[in-house]
Tab-separated table of C-alpha atoms and ligand atoms in Angstrom:
chain	number	residue	atom	x	y	z
A	140	MET	CA	9.284	-0.720	17.862
A	141	LEU	CA	7.509	-3.117	20.230
A	142	ASP	CA	4.322	-1.070	20.200
A	143	ILE	CA	3.725	-1.666	16.501
A	144	ILE	CA	4.018	-5.459	16.622
A	145	PRO	CA	0.252	-6.049	17.043
A	146	ASN	CA	-0.401	-3.965	13.898
A	147	ILE	CA	2.176	-5.679	11.763
A	148	ALA	CA	0.671	-9.092	11.085
A	149	GLY	CA	-2.595	-7.678	9.763
A	150	ALA	CA	-0.810	-5.036	7.713
A	151	TYR	CA	1.532	-7.652	6.271
A	152	PHE	CA	-1.289	-9.710	4.819
A	153	PHE	CA	-3.064	-6.590	3.596
A	154	TYR	CA	0.004	-5.455	1.614
A	155	GLN	CA	0.592	-8.918	0.205
A	156	ARG	CA	-2.931	-8.822	-1.275
A	157	SER	CA	-3.268	-5.177	-2.247
A	158	GLN	CA	-0.270	-5.305	-4.587
A	159	HIS	CA	-2.425	-7.430	-6.898
A	160	TRP	CA	-5.455	-5.152	-6.931
A	161	SER	CA	-6.886	-3.804	-10.160
A	162	ARG	CA	-6.337	-0.135	-10.939
A	163	GLY	CA	-9.988	0.549	-10.191
A	164	ARG	CA	-9.797	-1.043	-6.777
A	165	LEU	CA	-6.589	0.814	-5.951
A	166	GLU	CA	-8.139	4.138	-6.900
A	167	ALA	CA	-11.276	3.442	-4.898
A	168	TYR	CA	-9.055	2.641	-1.920
A	169	GLN	CA	-7.140	5.906	-2.403
A	170	ASP	CA	-10.381	7.902	-2.531
A	171	GLU	CA	-11.623	6.240	0.639
A	172	MET	CA	-8.357	6.789	2.536
A	173	LEU	CA	-8.161	10.431	1.408
A	174	ARG	CA	-11.770	11.091	2.458
A	175	ARG	CA	-11.107	9.643	5.902
A	176	LEU	CA	-7.872	11.594	6.300
A	177	ILE	CA	-9.380	14.914	5.200
A	178	GLN	CA	-12.356	14.459	7.528
A	179	HIS	CA	-10.046	13.649	10.424
A	180	ALA	CA	-7.781	16.635	9.622
A	181	GLY	CA	-10.746	19.001	9.343
A	182	LYS	CA	-12.017	17.875	12.713
A	183	HIS	CA	-8.858	17.401	14.786
A	184	VAL	CA	-5.930	19.279	13.220
A	185	PRO	CA	-5.885	23.040	13.952
A	186	TYR	CA	-3.874	23.918	10.834
A	187	TYR	CA	-6.336	22.144	8.555
A	188	ARG	CA	-9.396	23.297	10.471
A	189	ASP	CA	-8.387	26.888	9.699
A	190	LEU	CA	-7.170	26.177	6.186
A	191	PHE	CA	-10.334	24.351	5.115
A	192	ARG	CA	-12.481	27.182	6.493
A	193	GLU	CA	-10.340	29.722	4.644
A	194	ILE	CA	-10.614	27.959	1.281
A	195	GLY	CA	-14.233	26.971	1.810
A	196	LEU	CA	-13.669	23.237	1.755
A	197	ASP	CA	-16.276	21.093	3.490
A	198	PRO	CA	-14.596	17.812	4.563
A	199	GLN	CA	-17.982	16.053	4.550
A	200	LEU	CA	-18.342	16.776	0.828
A	201	PHE	CA	-14.765	15.853	-0.057
A	202	ARG	CA	-14.739	13.166	-2.742
A	203	GLY	CA	-11.117	12.024	-2.930
A	204	ARG	CA	-8.430	12.329	-5.644
A	205	GLU	CA	-10.546	14.631	-7.837
A	206	ASP	CA	-10.784	17.214	-5.031
A	207	MET	CA	-7.154	17.131	-3.924
A	208	HIS	CA	-6.165	20.092	-6.110
A	209	LYS	CA	-8.380	22.332	-3.946
A	210	ILE	CA	-5.990	21.928	-1.012
A	211	PRO	CA	-2.797	24.052	-1.201
A	212	LEU	CA	0.550	22.247	-1.217
A	213	LEU	CA	2.336	21.835	2.103
A	214	ASP	CA	6.048	22.574	2.237
A	215	LYS	CA	8.736	21.889	4.802
A	216	GLU	CA	8.792	25.519	5.826
A	217	ILE	CA	5.175	25.328	7.019
A	218	VAL	CA	5.861	22.091	8.862
A	219	ARG	CA	8.922	23.672	10.482
A	220	THR	CA	7.258	26.873	11.615
A	221	ARG	CA	3.729	25.657	12.364
A	222	GLN	CA	4.461	22.194	13.583
A	223	LYS	CA	2.267	22.416	16.690
A	224	GLU	CA	-0.798	23.335	14.653
A	225	LEU	CA	-0.260	20.295	12.451
A	226	ILE	CA	-0.538	17.899	15.364
A	227	ALA	CA	-3.993	16.447	15.884
A	228	ASP	CA	-5.695	17.397	19.154
A	229	ASN	CA	-6.257	13.674	19.738
A	230	ALA	CA	-2.732	12.623	18.654
A	231	GLU	CA	-2.014	10.509	21.727
A	232	LYS	CA	-4.766	8.151	20.589
A	233	PHE	CA	-2.488	7.109	17.751
A	234	GLY	CA	0.592	6.327	19.846
A	235	ILE	CA	2.908	9.148	18.933
A	236	VAL	CA	6.711	9.130	18.820
A	237	TRP	CA	8.891	12.122	18.001
A	238	GLU	CA	11.225	11.788	15.044
A	239	SER	CA	13.300	14.214	13.096
A	240	THR	CA	14.790	14.318	9.684
A	241	SER	CA	16.685	16.766	7.600
A	242	GLY	CA	15.494	15.760	4.158
A	243	SER	CA	17.358	16.315	0.959
A	244	THR	CA	18.339	19.922	1.457
A	245	GLY	CA	19.267	19.694	5.106
A	246	THR	CA	16.141	21.364	6.381
A	247	PRO	CA	15.541	20.398	9.981
A	248	LEU	CA	12.111	19.134	10.633
A	249	HIS	CA	10.476	17.711	13.669
A	250	LEU	CA	7.545	15.561	13.069
A	251	ILE	CA	5.574	12.901	14.727
A	252	VAL	CA	4.949	9.598	13.063
A	253	ASP	CA	2.284	7.544	14.752
A	254	ARG	CA	1.956	3.817	15.292
A	255	GLY	CA	-0.241	3.245	12.252
A	256	ALA	CA	2.113	5.099	9.932
A	257	ARG	CA	5.167	3.313	11.277
A	258	SER	CA	3.696	-0.160	10.996
A	259	ASN	CA	2.351	0.520	7.496
A	260	LYS	CA	5.698	1.894	6.425
A	261	LEU	CA	7.626	-1.062	7.790
A	262	VAL	CA	5.370	-3.578	6.110
A	263	ALA	CA	5.304	-1.704	2.782
A	264	LEU	CA	9.093	-1.508	2.978
A	265	ILE	CA	9.427	-5.241	3.575
A	266	ARG	CA	7.216	-5.889	0.553
A	267	SER	CA	9.413	-3.566	-1.551
A	268	TYR	CA	12.494	-5.468	-0.419
A	269	GLN	CA	10.762	-8.720	-1.318
A	270	TRP	CA	10.392	-7.417	-4.874
A	271	ALA	CA	14.172	-6.985	-4.769
A	272	GLY	CA	14.773	-10.567	-3.691
A	273	TYR	CA	14.590	-10.334	0.086
A	274	THR	CA	12.835	-13.078	2.012
A	275	LEU	CA	12.223	-13.094	5.763
A	276	GLY	CA	15.246	-14.673	7.428
A	277	LYS	CA	17.558	-14.320	4.421
A	278	LYS	CA	21.094	-13.544	5.525
A	279	THR	CA	21.577	-9.812	5.009
A	280	PHE	CA	24.351	-7.240	5.005
A	281	SER	CA	23.254	-3.733	5.945
A	282	LEU	CA	25.331	-0.551	5.897
A	283	GLN	CA	23.735	2.199	7.894
A	284	SER	CA	24.360	4.854	10.436
A	285	TYR	CA	24.051	2.542	13.428
A	286	TYR	CA	26.309	4.424	15.852
A	287	LEU	CA	27.662	1.148	17.182
A	288	LYS	CA	29.395	1.705	20.514
A	289	ASP	CA	32.479	-0.477	20.457
A	290	ALA	CA	32.724	-2.038	17.033
A	291	ASP	CA	32.666	-1.203	13.339
A	292	PHE	CA	30.151	-3.968	12.712
A	293	GLU	CA	28.118	-6.645	14.455
A	294	TYR	CA	26.212	-9.741	13.442
A	295	ASN	CA	22.724	-10.258	14.810
A	296	ARG	CA	22.005	-13.987	14.775
A	297	LEU	CA	18.306	-13.645	15.449
A	298	TYR	CA	17.659	-11.376	12.454
A	299	ARG	CA	20.570	-12.865	10.482
A	300	VAL	CA	21.866	-9.428	9.626
A	301	LEU	CA	25.453	-8.181	9.563
A	302	ARG	CA	25.334	-4.484	10.425
A	303	PHE	CA	28.183	-2.204	9.407
A	304	ASP	CA	28.217	1.295	10.856
A	305	SER	CA	28.594	3.680	7.904
A	306	ASN	CA	29.903	6.374	10.250
A	307	ARG	CA	33.011	4.224	10.567
A	308	LEU	CA	33.617	3.706	6.872
A	309	LYS	CA	37.374	3.757	6.208
A	310	LYS	CA	39.851	1.339	4.718
A	311	GLU	CA	40.673	-0.610	7.896
A	312	SER	CA	37.063	-1.101	8.961
A	313	ALA	CA	36.098	-1.985	5.384
A	314	CYS	CA	38.770	-4.692	5.237
A	315	GLY	CA	37.544	-6.006	8.582
A	316	VAL	CA	33.956	-6.315	7.488
A	317	ILE	CA	34.917	-7.784	4.103
A	318	ARG	CA	36.636	-10.683	5.882
A	319	VAL	CA	33.421	-11.330	7.794
A	320	LEU	CA	31.426	-11.089	4.552
A	321	GLN	CA	33.708	-13.740	3.066
A	322	LYS	CA	32.792	-16.045	5.941
A	323	LEU	CA	29.073	-15.300	6.326
A	324	LYS	CA	28.258	-14.818	2.623
A	325	PRO	CA	25.011	-12.859	3.044
A	326	ARG	CA	22.730	-13.105	0.010
A	327	PHE	CA	21.078	-9.689	0.315
A	328	PHE	CA	22.784	-6.286	0.667
A	329	MET	CA	21.299	-2.914	1.537
A	330	GLY	CA	22.666	0.588	2.041
A	331	PHE	CA	23.435	3.977	0.502
A	332	PRO	CA	25.019	3.726	-2.978
A	333	PHE	CA	27.936	5.841	-1.767
A	334	ASP	CA	28.850	3.540	1.117
A	335	LEU	CA	28.492	0.388	-0.981
A	336	LEU	CA	30.639	1.852	-3.755
A	337	MET	CA	33.359	2.924	-1.345
A	338	LEU	CA	33.370	-0.507	0.251
A	339	SER	CA	33.900	-2.136	-3.138
A	340	ARG	CA	36.639	0.359	-3.956
A	341	PHE	CA	38.528	-0.508	-0.764
A	342	ALA	CA	38.104	-4.198	-1.574
A	343	ALA	CA	39.581	-3.675	-5.040
A	344	GLU	CA	42.501	-1.645	-3.676
A	345	GLU	CA	43.346	-4.357	-1.170
A	346	GLY	CA	42.776	-7.222	-3.576
A	347	LEU	CA	39.943	-8.611	-1.432
A	348	SER	CA	36.879	-10.158	-3.006
A	349	ILE	CA	33.350	-9.690	-1.689
A	350	PRO	CA	31.123	-12.745	-2.213
A	351	ALA	CA	28.394	-11.697	-4.651
A	352	PRO	CA	24.904	-11.460	-3.131
A	353	ASP	CA	21.775	-12.294	-5.135
A	354	SER	CA	20.702	-8.668	-5.068
A	355	MET	CA	20.895	-5.357	-3.255
A	356	VAL	CA	18.589	-2.483	-2.387
A	357	THR	CA	19.906	1.054	-2.228
A	358	TYR	CA	18.274	4.179	-0.835
A	359	GLY	CA	19.074	7.542	0.728
A	360	GLU	CA	20.541	9.208	-2.348
A	361	THR	CA	19.982	9.336	-6.087
A	362	LEU	CA	20.824	6.104	-7.854
A	363	SER	CA	22.044	7.419	-11.199
A	364	ALA	CA	22.478	5.060	-14.159
A	365	HIS	CA	26.208	5.434	-13.662
A	366	LYS	CA	26.114	4.460	-9.972
A	367	ARG	CA	23.813	1.541	-10.724
A	368	ALA	CA	26.185	0.216	-13.378
A	369	SER	CA	29.153	0.626	-11.011
A	370	LEU	CA	27.357	-1.269	-8.249
A	371	GLU	CA	26.244	-4.052	-10.592
A	372	SER	CA	29.747	-4.563	-11.840
A	373	ALA	CA	31.395	-4.295	-8.407
A	374	TYR	CA	29.015	-6.714	-6.710
A	375	GLN	CA	27.944	-8.845	-9.677
A	376	CYS	CA	24.307	-8.676	-8.637
A	377	GLU	CA	21.006	-7.036	-9.486
A	378	VAL	CA	20.478	-3.578	-7.985
A	379	PHE	CA	17.119	-2.189	-6.874
A	380	ASN	CA	16.257	1.358	-5.944
A	381	TYR	CA	14.055	2.311	-3.002
A	382	TYR	CA	12.827	5.740	-1.963
A	383	SER	CA	10.885	7.018	1.018
A	384	GLN	CA	11.260	9.550	3.797
A	385	HIS	CA	10.610	9.772	7.532
A	386	GLU	CA	7.526	11.846	6.877
A	387	CYS	CA	5.779	8.730	5.484
A	388	ALA	CA	4.288	10.910	2.732
A	389	SER	CA	5.518	8.910	-0.243
A	390	MET	CA	7.237	5.707	-1.273
A	391	ILE	CA	8.770	4.446	-4.501
A	392	ALA	CA	10.156	0.956	-5.070
A	393	GLU	CA	11.603	-1.021	-7.934
A	394	CYS	CA	9.897	-4.305	-8.830
A	395	GLU	CA	11.343	-7.581	-10.142
A	396	ARG	CA	11.093	-6.186	-13.675
A	397	HIS	CA	13.079	-3.101	-12.669
A	398	SER	CA	10.240	-0.628	-13.071
A	399	LEU	CA	9.967	2.116	-10.481
A	400	HIS	CA	6.498	2.020	-8.930
A	401	LEU	CA	4.769	4.658	-6.854
A	402	ILE	CA	3.466	2.716	-3.875
A	403	ASP	CA	-0.157	3.664	-4.422
A	404	ASP	CA	-1.571	1.705	-1.480
A	405	PHE	CA	0.691	3.534	0.985
A	406	ALA	CA	0.300	7.126	-0.196
A	407	TYR	CA	-1.373	9.258	-2.827
A	408	HIS	CA	1.308	10.703	-5.093
A	409	GLU	CA	1.171	13.721	-7.371
A	410	ILE	CA	3.840	15.166	-9.612
A	411	VAL	CA	3.713	18.929	-9.993
A	412	ASP	CA	5.446	21.592	-12.068
A	413	VAL	CA	7.009	24.775	-10.676
A	414	GLU	CA	3.590	26.425	-10.463
A	415	GLY	CA	2.290	23.524	-8.407
A	416	GLN	CA	0.044	22.215	-11.190
A	417	SER	CA	-0.155	18.460	-11.702
A	418	ILE	CA	1.844	17.156	-14.626
A	419	ALA	CA	-0.445	14.857	-16.536
A	420	LYS	CA	1.658	13.122	-19.137
A	421	ILE	CA	5.353	13.331	-19.749
A	422	GLY	CA	7.918	15.394	-17.955
A	423	THR	CA	9.867	16.139	-14.815
A	424	GLY	CA	8.206	17.485	-11.712
A	425	GLU	CA	8.358	17.567	-7.949
A	426	LEU	CA	6.980	14.589	-6.090
A	427	VAL	CA	4.118	15.544	-3.775
A	428	GLY	CA	2.777	12.919	-1.404
A	429	THR	CA	-0.092	12.344	0.980
A	430	GLY	CA	0.500	9.414	3.302
A	431	PHE	CA	-2.687	7.624	4.317
A	432	TYR	CA	-1.809	6.625	7.857
A	433	ASN	CA	-0.227	9.357	9.983
A	434	TYR	CA	-3.290	10.621	11.825
A	435	ALA	CA	-1.270	12.150	14.663
A	436	MET	CA	0.260	14.656	12.240
A	437	PRO	CA	-1.335	14.439	8.794
A	438	LEU	CA	0.737	15.880	5.977
A	439	ILE	CA	-1.525	16.544	3.007
A	440	ARG	CA	0.025	17.254	-0.411
A	441	TYR	CA	3.478	17.359	1.099
A	442	ARG	CA	6.273	18.634	-1.152
A	443	THR	CA	9.204	16.224	-1.011
A	444	ARG	CA	11.633	18.575	-2.832
A	445	ASP	CA	12.703	15.582	-4.895
A	446	ASP	CA	11.966	15.476	-8.597
A	447	VAL	CA	10.754	12.489	-10.558
A	448	VAL	CA	10.361	11.887	-14.264
A	449	ILE	CA	7.119	10.456	-15.598
A	450	ASP	CA	6.439	8.861	-18.921
A	451	LYS	CA	2.809	7.967	-19.302
A	452	ASN	CA	3.488	6.275	-22.618
A	453	ASN	CA	4.531	3.241	-20.679
A	454	PRO	CA	1.909	2.927	-17.973
A	455	THR	CA	1.887	-0.807	-17.326
A	456	CYS	CA	4.534	-3.126	-16.011
A	457	ALA	CA	5.251	-6.725	-16.900
A	458	CYS	CA	5.185	-7.575	-13.181
A	459	GLY	CA	1.385	-7.322	-13.396
A	460	ARG	CA	0.960	-4.778	-10.610
A	461	ASN	CA	-1.138	-1.715	-11.244
A	462	PHE	CA	0.937	0.726	-9.239
A	463	THR	CA	1.923	3.797	-11.271
A	464	VAL	CA	5.209	3.472	-13.137
A	465	ILE	CA	7.664	6.364	-13.234
A	466	LYS	CA	10.894	6.636	-15.186
A	467	GLU	CA	13.365	8.102	-12.780
A	468	ILE	CA	13.909	9.670	-9.357
A	469	ILE	CA	16.109	12.762	-9.278
A	470	GLY	CA	16.807	13.346	-5.635
A	471	LYS	CA	19.589	14.304	-3.328
A	472	GLN	CA	22.828	15.751	-4.610
A	473	CYS	CA	25.882	15.681	-2.431
A	474	ASP	CA	29.627	15.242	-2.361
A	475	TYR	CA	31.361	13.471	0.488
A	476	ILE	CA	33.584	14.357	3.411
A	477	GLU	CA	36.889	12.792	4.343
A	478	THR	CA	37.778	13.021	8.019
A	479	PRO	CA	41.377	13.428	9.265
A	480	ASP	CA	41.207	9.835	10.556
A	481	GLY	CA	40.382	8.588	7.066
A	482	ARG	CA	36.632	7.967	7.260
A	483	LEU	CA	34.414	8.809	4.306
A	484	LEU	CA	30.979	10.265	4.996
A	485	GLY	CA	28.356	10.651	2.282
A	486	ALA	CA	24.663	11.494	2.334
A	487	VAL	CA	24.462	9.925	5.803
A	488	MET	CA	25.771	13.294	7.056
A	489	SER	CA	22.441	14.940	6.298
A	490	HIS	CA	21.079	13.577	9.561
A	491	SER	CA	23.598	15.553	11.608
A	492	ILE	CA	21.981	18.887	10.923
A	493	ASP	CA	18.802	17.728	12.613
A	494	ASN	CA	17.492	19.356	15.734
A	495	GLY	CA	18.870	22.735	14.841
A	496	ARG	CA	16.206	25.070	16.097
A	497	GLY	CA	15.760	28.020	13.787
A	498	VAL	CA	17.682	26.474	10.900
A	499	ILE	CA	15.821	26.863	7.604
A	500	VAL	CA	18.409	25.193	5.366
A	501	SER	CA	21.988	24.118	5.853
A	502	GLN	CA	25.025	22.938	3.940
A	503	CYS	CA	28.300	21.387	5.019
A	504	VAL	CA	31.388	22.559	3.113
A	505	GLN	CA	34.810	20.931	3.432
A	506	ASP	CA	37.683	23.208	2.390
A	507	ALA	CA	40.592	21.361	4.046
A	508	LEU	CA	41.129	17.836	5.324
A	509	ASP	CA	40.719	19.068	8.903
A	510	HIS	CA	38.213	21.870	8.359
A	511	VAL	CA	34.540	22.129	7.503
A	512	TYR	CA	32.195	25.044	7.758
A	513	VAL	CA	28.449	24.896	7.878
A	514	ASN	CA	26.379	27.414	5.954
A	515	LEU	CA	23.123	28.147	7.716
A	516	VAL	CA	20.091	30.075	6.603
A	517	VAL	CA	18.267	30.793	9.854
A	518	ASP	CA	15.265	32.568	11.309
A	519	GLU	CA	14.904	34.583	14.513
A	520	THR	CA	14.578	31.515	16.744
A	521	TYR	CA	18.172	30.465	16.023
A	522	ASP	CA	20.473	31.085	18.987
A	523	GLU	CA	23.645	29.905	20.692
A	524	GLU	CA	21.981	26.796	22.014
A	525	SER	CA	20.943	25.811	18.456
A	526	GLN	CA	24.570	26.164	17.410
A	527	ARG	CA	25.856	24.133	20.346
A	528	ALA	CA	23.408	21.337	19.523
A	529	LEU	CA	24.463	21.331	15.880
A	530	LYS	CA	28.121	21.235	16.798
A	531	ARG	CA	27.543	18.327	19.175
A	532	ASP	CA	25.825	16.301	16.440
A	533	LEU	CA	28.472	17.086	13.853
A	534	ARG	CA	31.279	16.311	16.268
A	535	LYS	CA	29.811	12.866	16.834
A	536	ARG	CA	30.259	12.065	13.133
A	537	LEU	CA	33.298	14.101	12.194
A	538	GLY	CA	35.482	13.246	15.191
A	539	GLU	CA	37.702	15.373	17.436
A	540	GLU	CA	40.311	16.361	14.865
A	541	MET	CA	37.961	18.213	12.523
A	542	GLN	CA	37.564	21.958	13.003
A	543	ILE	CA	33.964	23.031	12.617
A	544	ASP	CA	32.776	26.583	11.977
A	545	PHE	CA	29.364	28.063	11.352
A	546	LYS	CA	28.378	30.814	8.950
A	547	ILE	CA	25.029	32.504	8.831
A	548	VAL	CA	24.412	33.197	5.152
A	549	PRO	CA	21.577	34.619	3.045
A	550	GLN	CA	21.728	31.581	0.740
A	551	LEU	CA	23.662	28.348	0.245
A	552	GLU	CA	26.634	27.989	-2.081
A	553	LYS	CA	26.112	26.614	-5.565
A	554	ARG	CA	28.410	24.559	-7.707
A	555	PRO	CA	29.406	26.070	-11.066
A	556	GLY	CA	26.729	23.920	-12.738
A	557	GLY	CA	24.062	25.551	-10.550
A	558	LYS	CA	23.360	22.634	-8.180
A	559	THR	CA	23.248	23.159	-4.436
A	560	PRO	CA	24.618	20.008	-2.838
A	561	PHE	CA	24.037	19.402	0.853
A	562	ILE	CA	27.694	18.446	1.224
A	563	LEU	CA	30.039	20.544	-0.892
A	564	SER	CA	33.631	19.385	-1.253
A	565	LYS	CA	36.326	21.882	-2.086
A	566	ILE	CA	39.045	19.260	-1.690
A	567	GLY	CA	38.031	17.277	-4.743
A	568	HIS	CA	35.604	14.746	-3.267
A	569	GLU	CA	32.849	15.328	-5.776
A	570	TYR	CA	30.402	12.511	-6.167
A	571	ALA	CA	27.713	12.304	-8.825
B	251	ZN	ZN1	6.513	-3.758	-11.953
């Protein structure tokens, strides 16, 4: 974190200005950033050096958005299996840090996100939160997987943020934090929809009231119209959606006027159909992103596996910004787990299947209050050590009383409707 501080001030002022650019200026910026990235990748990234040679693409002649279709899409499977080739030979120049994520379908992925990408992401995120009513120093309540050592929650006076560890979400801890909320009255809330909804449910059951904030931002799972309405009514505040991923390949945020904007000065976004062709006008397609800033490990035309709906009939927004407007994000699907000690774990669980070497996709299925099994589709690099590491991570979240088994399967289980949720509940904890 400390290493990105020098980058942040400059980036902050850049993002404050660039949100008011004309469409023409934004597009010129995208072309310029794509040209630079493709030239860097062609020179320093083994995977792209070979790929560009293979497809006959000369980085020096690359023009920008209009040439992007010439580069094949990049999926998580390539990143997983050819990760070393995707790292620039001069990566250390960009201050690399290893991170991992499991994405929406539980695919483990190890990637490096460099200093430039991290500082740009942080600053673009802060700007998105500002659209949702956040101001620097505003008292905030944040539910996240903090892994707090000795407490369910803690208040940081310097940052004025009350942090509640979503791994500890159960009725007792919820009541505890609600009493603190009643005292501190934070004006801005953030967290996964699931955790915020459960918190409000516990409050209602116990007859406790949560002081209404001005607004909240949610992320990490799909914010359906139904969930949004439930949150608005439970918290009596405006709700804003935010979407991004560790890969820094895309970002979507909701503005003051409640339009969803592709953050066009952070990444170049495309929406593609099942054949990988760009969808031009109206329809649903997979979001494909190219982040401008991760030079240590450039991901070009990266498939997010999340679908979005576009409606080009309504291209402008009353907020005055020229970032592309989309209609809807259709992302992660998952149920939730109840642990024997009464904690409820939603999409936050997806991070536990990280670091599983050889795991292509995974799924956590609960079939009894004290039993889960994990379906794994694996390759030949999966071994006992991978399984031990997975079990360790799951144990940390699920606690000692839960029995955990692993199953190597040819494919994941589907719900009757055909969806493949990352967490599948067979004890009635469906969540949609
Ligand atoms: Zn807008």
